[in-house]
Amino acid sequence: MAAVPSGPIRVAIVGTGGIARIHAAALRPAAPGLAAAVLAAAADVDPDRLAAFGREHGVPATYRHLDDLLAAARPDLVHICTPPHAHHQQALACLRAGVSVLVEKPPVISLREFDELTAAEAGPAAAGPGPWFATVYQHRFGAAQRHFKALAADRTFGRPLLAVCHTMWFRDQAYFDVPWRGRWDTEGGGPTMGHGIHQMDMLLDVLGDWAEVRAIARRQARRTRTEDVSLAHVTFASGAAASVVNSVLSPREESYLRFDFTRASVEVTHLYGYTDDDWRITPAPGFSVPPLMSPGPGEPSGHRGQFAEVLACLAAGRRPPVTPGESRRTLSLVAAIYAAAFTGQPVTPADLAPPSPFYDRMDGGAAPW
Ligand SMILES: NC(=O)c1ccc[n+]([C@@H]2O[C@H](COP(=O)([O-])OP(=O)(O)OC[C@H]3O[C@@H](n4cnc5c(N)ncnc54)[C@H](O)[C@@H]3O)[C@@H](O)[C@H]2O)c1
């Protein structure tokens, strides 16, 4: 069982590319609300990137391999910021070394890999402070989403009926020059897995368990192995229904979530992160509902909000959100969209259990192109 850290929390980052810089900035001691943390070590297989990252962020110890970092730097927490196909083995290595781990989305590239991770933390973690793994879904942590989720849970808006979940982003062909992007074996999917997963996670954060999915996926314009657009109809256990679109082909980019309850519509329109001002609420005729703004200072969505929660939990010996159960539900919705699209059949959670090929691979070996 991992011990509760007594001094500042020693964080290490593995993978020092694009998103690692957001992590390093969001961990800076100046960030208000953070439990004391130090960026104690970093690792990357690319020595030039590693050296540049180490210089930029004043990292005292750098390593080419995670195993060496784990043995020598003895971190309390590892942030995994490598390409998706590396997450599974690296998270397992951390858990086996007794170190808790915060994995960038998507946490892994198959449900099988996900369940192996859960099994690796299940023993000691069940009884105490870790080691655990959690997933980065930073848009759960803006003040407005947190407040909205609480109001929806206590039925302030009535019963959820209908939702819209759009991730309409634009990525040109050059974006896919990075070798791991746009491939099932390294990214685990296209915009459904890599981009829309953020909005779908917000959708599930509020509406809970999904029950059935119907979908199509297409490769319309980009030279990739994966889809570049998907469209799905999702039914929830509550009976609510959602329309979901995931695209990297949309020149006017937008992330849009809309929830129609019996007493109000709640909407957020943003792109890569929201503030309180991006939300609006419209009561149904004859109803009045409270303002959606959070009572506090309105933390925008972003890594800093999630890290504050993770570090506070680590310092207190508690498991942080986003738990494996929550994270698996989001990954399983992605798997269901691919399964429904590539089989042409409606898909339930039970349909994704072994021996479904979609348990082992997001494309189930069945992409029609
Ligand atoms: N939460 C978000 O909003 C968000 C945004 C962008 C990316 N991401 C996620 O972050 C992860 C990384 O994305 P990125 O855009 O930073 O990628 P990137 O290609 O810019 O950086 C990845 C880094 O990992 C290194 N690397 C590769 N294999 C390694 C290994 N085995 N060991 C150590 N280092 C290794 C590479 O050399 C590179 O420096 C992905 O899972 C991506 O989906 C999340």
mmCIF file of N, CA and C in Angstrom, residues 2 26 52 59 117 138 147 151 231 268 300 320 337 345 364:
data_model
loop_
_atom_site.group_PDB
_atom_site.id
_atom_site.type_symbol
_atom_site.label_atom_id
_atom_site.label_comp_id
_atom_site.label_asym_id
_atom_site.label_seq_id
_atom_site.Cartn_x
_atom_site.Cartn_y
_atom_site.Cartn_z
ATOM 1 N N ALA A 2 0.541 2.246 -0.826
ATOM 2 C CA ALA A 2 1.334 3.468 -0.887
ATOM 3 C C ALA A 2 1.099 4.285 0.384
ATOM 4 N N ALA A 26 0.264 23.700 -14.963
ATOM 5 C CA ALA A 26 -0.854 23.588 -14.015
ATOM 6 C C ALA A 26 -0.384 23.098 -12.637
ATOM 7 N N ALA A 52 14.920 19.698 -23.338
ATOM 8 C CA ALA A 52 14.253 21.002 -23.454
ATOM 9 C C ALA A 52 13.195 21.159 -22.370
ATOM 10 N N VAL A 59 13.238 20.898 -14.118
ATOM 11 C CA VAL A 59 13.046 19.550 -13.555
ATOM 12 C C VAL A 59 14.406 19.020 -13.079
ATOM 13 N N LEU A 117 -5.713 -2.975 -15.921
ATOM 14 C CA LEU A 117 -5.265 -1.918 -15.001
ATOM 15 C C LEU A 117 -6.072 -1.949 -13.701
ATOM 16 N N GLN A 138 -10.401 16.727 -17.716
ATOM 17 C CA GLN A 138 -10.366 17.998 -16.994
ATOM 18 C C GLN A 138 -11.663 18.778 -17.056
ATOM 19 N N HIS A 147 -21.302 22.196 -10.411
ATOM 20 C CA HIS A 147 -22.538 22.716 -9.815
ATOM 21 C C HIS A 147 -23.746 22.156 -10.574
ATOM 22 N N LEU A 151 -26.919 19.885 -9.161
ATOM 23 C CA LEU A 151 -28.321 20.297 -9.315
ATOM 24 C C LEU A 151 -29.115 19.242 -10.093
ATOM 25 N N LEU A 231 -21.334 9.537 -35.775
ATOM 26 C CA LEU A 231 -22.640 10.051 -35.325
ATOM 27 C C LEU A 231 -23.323 8.917 -34.579
ATOM 28 N N VAL A 268 -23.953 24.375 -22.775
ATOM 29 C CA VAL A 268 -22.618 24.973 -22.712
ATOM 30 C C VAL A 268 -22.023 24.929 -24.121
ATOM 31 N N PRO A 300 -12.504 27.850 -14.150
ATOM 32 C CA PRO A 300 -12.759 27.354 -15.507
ATOM 33 C C PRO A 300 -12.403 25.881 -15.608
ATOM 34 N N PRO A 320 -8.879 9.730 -5.683
ATOM 35 C CA PRO A 320 -9.464 10.904 -6.349
ATOM 36 C C PRO A 320 -10.437 10.499 -7.444
ATOM 37 N N ILE A 337 -19.788 2.905 -29.701
ATOM 38 C CA ILE A 337 -20.012 3.659 -30.948
ATOM 39 C C ILE A 337 -19.312 2.941 -32.107
ATOM 40 N N GLN A 345 -25.387 -2.845 -35.945
ATOM 41 C CA GLN A 345 -26.373 -3.317 -34.964
ATOM 42 C C GLN A 345 -26.380 -2.402 -33.737
ATOM 43 N N GLY A 364 -12.544 -3.465 -33.401
ATOM 44 C CA GLY A 364 -13.000 -4.850 -33.489
ATOM 45 C C GLY A 364 -12.468 -5.566 -34.716
#
